[in-house]
CSV table of C-alpha atoms in Angstrom, one decimal:
chain,number,residue,atom,x,y,z
A,1,UNK,CA,23.7,35.9,22.5
A,2,UNK,CA,21.2,38.8,22.5
A,3,UNK,CA,17.6,38.3,23.3
A,4,UNK,CA,16.7,39.1,19.7
A,5,UNK,CA,18.7,36.0,18.6
A,6,UNK,CA,16.1,33.8,20.5
A,7,UNK,CA,13.1,35.2,18.7
A,8,UNK,CA,11.8,33.1,15.8
A,9,UNK,CA,11.6,34.7,12.4
A,10,UNK,CA,9.0,34.3,9.8
A,11,UNK,CA,9.6,31.2,7.7
A,12,UNK,CA,10.3,33.4,4.7
A,13,UNK,CA,13.6,34.2,6.3
A,14,UNK,CA,14.8,30.7,5.5
A,15,UNK,CA,14.5,31.3,1.7
A,16,UNK,CA,18.2,32.2,1.4
A,17,UNK,CA,19.4,29.2,3.3
A,18,UNK,CA,17.1,26.7,1.5
A,19,UNK,CA,18.1,28.3,-1.8
A,20,UNK,CA,21.7,27.3,-1.1
A,21,UNK,CA,20.6,23.7,-1.0
A,22,UNK,CA,17.6,23.1,-3.1
A,23,UNK,CA,18.8,24.7,-6.4
A,24,UNK,CA,21.3,22.1,-7.1
A,25,UNK,CA,21.4,18.5,-8.2
A,26,UNK,CA,20.2,16.8,-5.0
A,27,UNK,CA,21.7,13.5,-6.0
A,28,UNK,CA,25.2,15.0,-5.4
A,29,UNK,CA,24.4,15.2,-1.6
A,30,UNK,CA,25.7,12.8,1.0
A,31,UNK,CA,23.1,11.4,3.3
A,32,UNK,CA,23.0,9.6,6.7
A,33,UNK,CA,20.3,6.9,7.0
A,34,UNK,CA,18.0,7.4,10.0
A,35,UNK,CA,17.6,3.6,10.2
A,36,UNK,CA,21.1,2.2,10.4
A,37,UNK,CA,23.2,5.4,10.5
A,38,UNK,CA,25.3,4.5,7.5
A,39,UNK,CA,26.6,7.4,5.4
A,40,UNK,CA,26.9,7.6,1.7
A,41,UNK,CA,26.3,9.4,-1.5
A,42,UNK,CA,22.6,10.0,-2.3
A,43,UNK,CA,23.2,8.4,-5.7
A,44,UNK,CA,24.1,5.0,-4.2
A,45,UNK,CA,20.7,4.6,-2.6
A,46,UNK,CA,18.2,2.3,-4.4
A,47,UNK,CA,15.2,3.9,-6.2
A,48,UNK,CA,12.0,1.9,-6.6
A,49,UNK,CA,9.8,3.8,-9.0
A,50,UNK,CA,6.2,2.8,-9.5
A,51,UNK,CA,3.0,4.3,-11.0
A,52,UNK,CA,2.0,5.4,-7.4
A,53,UNK,CA,5.2,7.1,-6.5
A,54,UNK,CA,9.0,6.7,-6.0
A,55,UNK,CA,10.7,5.2,-3.0
A,56,UNK,CA,14.4,5.6,-2.2
A,57,UNK,CA,15.8,3.0,0.1
A,58,UNK,CA,19.1,2.7,2.0
A,59,UNK,CA,21.5,0.3,0.2
A,60,UNK,CA,22.5,-1.1,3.5
A,61,UNK,CA,19.3,-1.7,5.5
A,62,UNK,CA,16.5,-1.0,3.1
A,63,UNK,CA,15.1,1.8,5.3
A,64,UNK,CA,12.9,4.2,3.3
A,65,UNK,CA,15.0,7.3,2.9
A,66,UNK,CA,12.7,9.4,0.7
A,67,UNK,CA,9.2,9.0,-0.7
A,68,UNK,CA,7.7,11.2,-3.5
A,69,UNK,CA,4.4,11.1,-5.3
A,70,UNK,CA,2.9,13.2,-8.0
A,71,UNK,CA,-0.8,13.8,-7.6
A,72,UNK,CA,-3.2,16.3,-9.3
A,73,UNK,CA,-2.7,18.6,-6.3
A,74,UNK,CA,1.1,18.7,-6.4
A,75,UNK,CA,4.2,16.7,-5.7
A,76,UNK,CA,4.5,15.2,-2.2
A,77,UNK,CA,7.9,14.7,-0.6
A,78,UNK,CA,8.9,12.9,2.6
A,79,UNK,CA,12.6,12.8,3.5
A,80,UNK,CA,12.4,11.8,7.1
A,81,UNK,CA,14.4,8.6,6.4
A,82,UNK,CA,17.5,10.7,6.2
A,83,UNK,CA,19.0,11.8,9.5
A,84,UNK,CA,20.8,14.5,7.5
A,85,UNK,CA,21.9,15.5,4.1
A,86,UNK,CA,25.3,17.2,3.4
A,87,UNK,CA,25.8,19.5,0.5
A,88,UNK,CA,29.5,20.1,-0.2
A,89,UNK,CA,30.4,23.5,-1.7
A,90,UNK,CA,30.7,23.6,-5.4
A,91,UNK,CA,33.0,26.1,-7.2
A,92,UNK,CA,30.1,28.2,-8.5
A,93,UNK,CA,28.3,28.4,-5.1
A,94,UNK,CA,28.9,31.5,-2.9
B,1,UNK,CA,-21.7,-22.5,-46.3
B,2,UNK,CA,-24.0,-20.2,-44.4
B,3,UNK,CA,-23.2,-18.5,-41.1
B,4,UNK,CA,-25.6,-17.6,-38.4
B,5,UNK,CA,-26.2,-13.9,-39.0
B,6,UNK,CA,-26.4,-12.5,-35.5
B,7,UNK,CA,-25.7,-15.0,-32.8
B,8,UNK,CA,-22.0,-14.1,-32.1
B,9,UNK,CA,-22.8,-10.4,-31.5
B,10,UNK,CA,-25.8,-11.1,-29.3
B,11,UNK,CA,-24.0,-13.6,-27.2
B,12,UNK,CA,-21.2,-11.3,-26.3
B,13,UNK,CA,-23.2,-8.2,-25.6
B,14,UNK,CA,-24.8,-9.1,-22.3
B,15,UNK,CA,-21.5,-10.1,-20.6
B,16,UNK,CA,-19.8,-7.0,-21.7
B,17,UNK,CA,-22.6,-4.9,-20.2
B,18,UNK,CA,-22.4,-6.8,-17.0
B,19,UNK,CA,-18.6,-6.4,-16.9
B,20,UNK,CA,-18.9,-2.6,-17.5
B,21,UNK,CA,-21.2,-2.4,-14.4
B,22,UNK,CA,-18.5,-4.0,-12.4
B,23,UNK,CA,-15.8,-1.5,-13.4
B,24,UNK,CA,-15.6,1.7,-11.3
B,25,UNK,CA,-15.2,5.1,-12.9
B,26,UNK,CA,-11.9,5.8,-14.5
B,27,UNK,CA,-10.8,2.1,-14.5
B,28,UNK,CA,-10.0,-0.2,-17.4
B,29,UNK,CA,-10.2,-4.0,-17.4
B,30,UNK,CA,-7.1,-6.2,-17.6
B,31,UNK,CA,-6.7,-9.9,-17.6
B,32,UNK,CA,-3.1,-9.6,-16.4
B,33,UNK,CA,-2.1,-9.2,-12.8
B,34,UNK,CA,0.2,-6.2,-12.8
B,35,UNK,CA,2.8,-5.9,-10.0
B,36,UNK,CA,3.2,-2.7,-8.1
B,37,UNK,CA,5.5,-2.4,-5.2
B,38,UNK,CA,7.3,0.3,-3.0
B,39,UNK,CA,10.4,-1.9,-2.5
B,40,UNK,CA,12.2,-5.1,-3.1
B,41,UNK,CA,10.2,-8.4,-3.0
B,42,UNK,CA,11.1,-9.9,0.3
B,43,UNK,CA,12.0,-13.6,0.5
B,44,UNK,CA,10.0,-14.9,3.4
B,45,UNK,CA,10.1,-18.5,4.5
B,46,UNK,CA,6.9,-19.8,6.0
B,47,UNK,CA,9.1,-21.3,8.7
B,48,UNK,CA,9.9,-17.8,9.9
B,49,UNK,CA,6.5,-16.2,9.2
B,50,UNK,CA,4.0,-15.2,11.8
B,51,UNK,CA,0.9,-13.0,11.9
B,52,UNK,CA,-0.1,-10.9,14.9
B,53,UNK,CA,-3.0,-8.9,16.2
B,54,UNK,CA,-2.0,-5.9,18.3
B,55,UNK,CA,-3.8,-3.3,20.3
B,56,UNK,CA,-1.5,-0.3,20.2
B,57,UNK,CA,1.8,-1.9,21.3
B,58,UNK,CA,0.3,-4.9,23.1
B,59,UNK,CA,0.1,-8.3,21.6
B,60,UNK,CA,-3.4,-9.8,21.4
B,61,UNK,CA,-2.7,-12.9,19.4
B,62,UNK,CA,0.0,-14.4,17.2
B,63,UNK,CA,0.0,-17.4,14.8
B,64,UNK,CA,2.8,-19.2,13.1
B,65,UNK,CA,2.3,-20.6,9.6
B,66,UNK,CA,1.1,-24.0,10.7
B,67,UNK,CA,-1.3,-22.5,13.3
B,68,UNK,CA,-2.6,-20.0,10.7
B,69,UNK,CA,-3.2,-22.7,8.1
B,70,UNK,CA,-5.2,-24.7,10.8
B,71,UNK,CA,-7.6,-21.8,11.2
B,72,UNK,CA,-10.9,-22.0,9.2
B,73,UNK,CA,-10.2,-21.0,5.7
B,74,UNK,CA,-12.4,-18.8,3.5
B,75,UNK,CA,-12.7,-18.8,-0.3
B,76,UNK,CA,-13.5,-15.6,-2.0
B,77,UNK,CA,-14.2,-14.7,-5.7
B,78,UNK,CA,-14.0,-11.0,-6.1
B,79,UNK,CA,-13.1,-8.0,-8.4
B,80,UNK,CA,-10.0,-5.9,-7.6
B,81,UNK,CA,-9.3,-2.3,-8.5
B,82,UNK,CA,-5.8,-0.6,-8.5
B,83,UNK,CA,-5.5,3.1,-8.1
B,84,UNK,CA,-3.3,3.0,-11.2
B,85,UNK,CA,-6.5,2.4,-13.1
B,86,UNK,CA,-6.6,-1.3,-13.8
B,87,UNK,CA,-9.4,-3.6,-12.6
B,88,UNK,CA,-9.5,-7.3,-12.7
B,89,UNK,CA,-12.6,-9.4,-12.4
B,90,UNK,CA,-13.4,-12.7,-10.7
B,91,UNK,CA,-10.1,-13.1,-8.9
B,92,UNK,CA,-10.0,-16.2,-6.7
B,93,UNK,CA,-8.5,-16.1,-3.2
B,94,UNK,CA,-8.3,-18.3,-0.1
B,95,UNK,CA,-7.3,-17.2,3.4
B,96,UNK,CA,-8.5,-16.4,6.9
B,97,UNK,CA,-11.1,-13.8,7.3
B,98,UNK,CA,-10.8,-10.9,9.7
B,99,UNK,CA,-13.9,-12.3,11.5
B,100,UNK,CA,-12.2,-15.7,12.0
B,101,UNK,CA,-9.0,-14.0,13.3
B,102,UNK,CA,-11.0,-12.1,15.9
B,103,UNK,CA,-12.8,-15.2,17.0
B,104,UNK,CA,-9.5,-17.2,17.2
B,105,UNK,CA,-8.0,-14.4,19.3
B,106,UNK,CA,-10.9,-14.8,21.7
B,107,UNK,CA,-12.3,-11.4,20.9
B,108,UNK,CA,-16.1,-10.9,20.7
B,109,UNK,CA,-15.6,-7.7,18.8
B,110,UNK,CA,-12.8,-5.5,17.6
B,111,UNK,CA,-11.3,-3.4,20.4
B,112,UNK,CA,-11.2,-0.2,18.3
B,113,UNK,CA,-12.7,1.2,15.1
B,114,UNK,CA,-9.6,1.5,13.1
B,115,UNK,CA,-6.6,-0.6,12.1
B,116,UNK,CA,-3.1,-0.1,10.7
B,117,UNK,CA,-1.6,-3.0,8.7
B,118,UNK,CA,2.2,-3.5,9.0
B,119,UNK,CA,4.2,-5.3,6.4
B,120,UNK,CA,7.7,-6.6,5.7
B,121,UNK,CA,9.6,-3.8,4.0
B,122,UNK,CA,8.1,-1.1,6.2
B,123,UNK,CA,4.9,-0.7,4.3
B,124,UNK,CA,1.7,0.4,6.2
B,125,UNK,CA,-1.9,1.1,5.3
B,126,UNK,CA,-4.9,2.1,7.4
B,127,UNK,CA,-8.3,0.4,7.1
B,128,UNK,CA,-11.4,0.9,9.3
B,129,UNK,CA,-12.7,-2.1,11.1
B,130,UNK,CA,-16.0,-1.6,9.4
B,131,UNK,CA,-14.3,-2.4,6.1
B,132,UNK,CA,-12.8,-5.7,7.4
B,133,UNK,CA,-15.6,-7.3,9.4
B,134,UNK,CA,-18.6,-9.2,8.2
B,135,UNK,CA,-16.5,-11.0,5.5
B,136,UNK,CA,-15.1,-7.8,4.0
B,137,UNK,CA,-11.4,-8.4,4.6
B,138,UNK,CA,-9.1,-11.4,4.9
B,139,UNK,CA,-5.5,-12.4,5.1
B,140,UNK,CA,-5.0,-14.3,1.9
B,141,UNK,CA,-2.4,-17.0,1.4
B,142,UNK,CA,-3.6,-18.5,-1.9
B,143,UNK,CA,-4.4,-17.0,-5.3
B,144,UNK,CA,-6.1,-18.9,-8.1
B,145,UNK,CA,-5.7,-22.2,-6.2
B,146,UNK,CA,-2.0,-21.8,-5.6
B,147,UNK,CA,0.2,-20.4,-2.8
B,148,UNK,CA,0.5,-16.7,-3.2
B,149,UNK,CA,3.6,-15.7,-5.2
B,150,UNK,CA,6.1,-13.5,-3.5
B,151,UNK,CA,5.7,-10.8,-6.1
B,152,UNK,CA,2.0,-10.7,-5.3
B,153,UNK,CA,2.6,-10.5,-1.5
B,154,UNK,CA,3.2,-14.1,-0.6
B,155,UNK,CA,3.3,-15.8,1.7
B,156,UNK,CA,0.4,-13.6,2.9
B,157,UNK,CA,-1.3,-10.4,1.9
B,158,UNK,CA,-4.3,-8.5,3.1
B,159,UNK,CA,-7.3,-8.5,0.9
B,160,UNK,CA,-9.8,-5.7,1.1
B,161,UNK,CA,-11.2,-5.8,-2.4
B,162,UNK,CA,-13.9,-3.1,-2.2
B,163,UNK,CA,-11.2,-0.5,-1.6
B,164,UNK,CA,-8.3,0.5,-4.0
B,165,UNK,CA,-5.8,-2.3,-4.0
B,166,UNK,CA,-3.0,-0.4,-2.2
B,167,UNK,CA,-5.1,-1.2,0.9
B,168,UNK,CA,-4.7,-4.9,0.2
B,169,UNK,CA,-1.2,-4.8,1.7
B,170,UNK,CA,1.4,-7.3,0.5
B,171,UNK,CA,3.6,-9.2,2.9
B,172,UNK,CA,1.4,-8.3,5.8
B,173,UNK,CA,2.6,-9.3,9.3
B,174,UNK,CA,0.7,-7.3,11.8
B,175,UNK,CA,-2.8,-5.9,12.2
B,176,UNK,CA,-2.7,-3.2,14.9
B,177,UNK,CA,-5.9,-1.8,16.3
B,178,UNK,CA,-5.7,2.0,16.8
B,179,UNK,CA,-8.1,4.4,18.5
B,180,UNK,CA,-8.1,7.1,15.8
B,181,UNK,CA,-7.6,6.8,12.0
B,182,UNK,CA,-4.1,7.5,10.9
B,183,UNK,CA,-2.5,7.7,7.4
B,184,UNK,CA,-0.4,4.9,6.2
B,185,UNK,CA,2.4,4.8,3.7
B,186,UNK,CA,0.7,6.1,0.6
B,187,UNK,CA,-2.1,7.9,2.5
B,188,UNK,CA,0.5,10.2,4.0
B,189,UNK,CA,1.9,11.0,0.6
B,190,UNK,CA,-1.1,12.4,-1.2
B,191,UNK,CA,-3.3,9.3,-1.6
B,192,UNK,CA,-6.8,9.2,-0.2
B,193,UNK,CA,-7.2,8.2,3.5
B,194,UNK,CA,-10.1,5.8,2.6
B,195,UNK,CA,-9.8,4.9,-1.1
B,196,UNK,CA,-13.3,3.9,-2.4
B,197,UNK,CA,-12.9,3.1,-6.1
B,198,UNK,CA,-16.7,3.7,-6.7
B,199,UNK,CA,-16.3,7.3,-5.5
B,200,UNK,CA,-12.9,7.6,-7.2
B,201,UNK,CA,-11.2,8.5,-4.0
B,202,UNK,CA,-7.7,8.3,-5.4
B,203,UNK,CA,-6.0,11.3,-3.9
B,204,UNK,CA,-6.3,13.5,-0.8
B,205,UNK,CA,-9.1,15.9,-1.4
B,206,UNK,CA,-11.0,13.6,-3.9
């Protein structure tokens, strides 16, 4: 590993990597719950939608996986209830 | 048959004006009691219920259901205002006031200036002590003369009626005193840190 590998880059450099993940239908991802560690398809989680916002909960432990709210200043998103999300390659992805 | 020409209209005008004065900007009146929740309605038996006061991570006091019901109870008739724009007038509650809880815990005053309320289901909301003391906040266990229904937060919910109703946390189980104000569940997702309906503090930046 060269010294230049340890130097942080500007956040803009993540655009390509993030573009590989966030362009697609997110509900096709597989997630790991940060609460109980169970793994499963995003689409199997339980969504509680209300006028204030939407809350996605783990189907096994009810941990809050994702929260989203639409306000006049933008859409707010918190995904810290996921330990990780996995996006499997699709045929049209390079 | 003759009808009184004006009495019906004149009778109703004054109450309508008084009601309008009690409805914050941007709100409409409802006679229903809409249910808004960020998760499933928990089924909580009073046999397994308790309510605690904490300072940071330390326990200050804890009551089971029987002990809680034995504390001096307060009746409150008040208006409530949801950030989703409905307001409801003259709601009737019974519960234990924040002041009574402090006294029962042997505290002459609150140990910090801010609180975080913790609920079953992982919900949290922050409320300053100044908005709880002097009769401003209570833990309510009855609504309209009946035990609080689970869908409305039963067996016990917070009641801080002068702030938007998301601060009146359902299924409340712990009141934690904190040194500095922190954002709770909705406050960390674009909703206002304080939530005064009369200043229309719905969202961050309002």
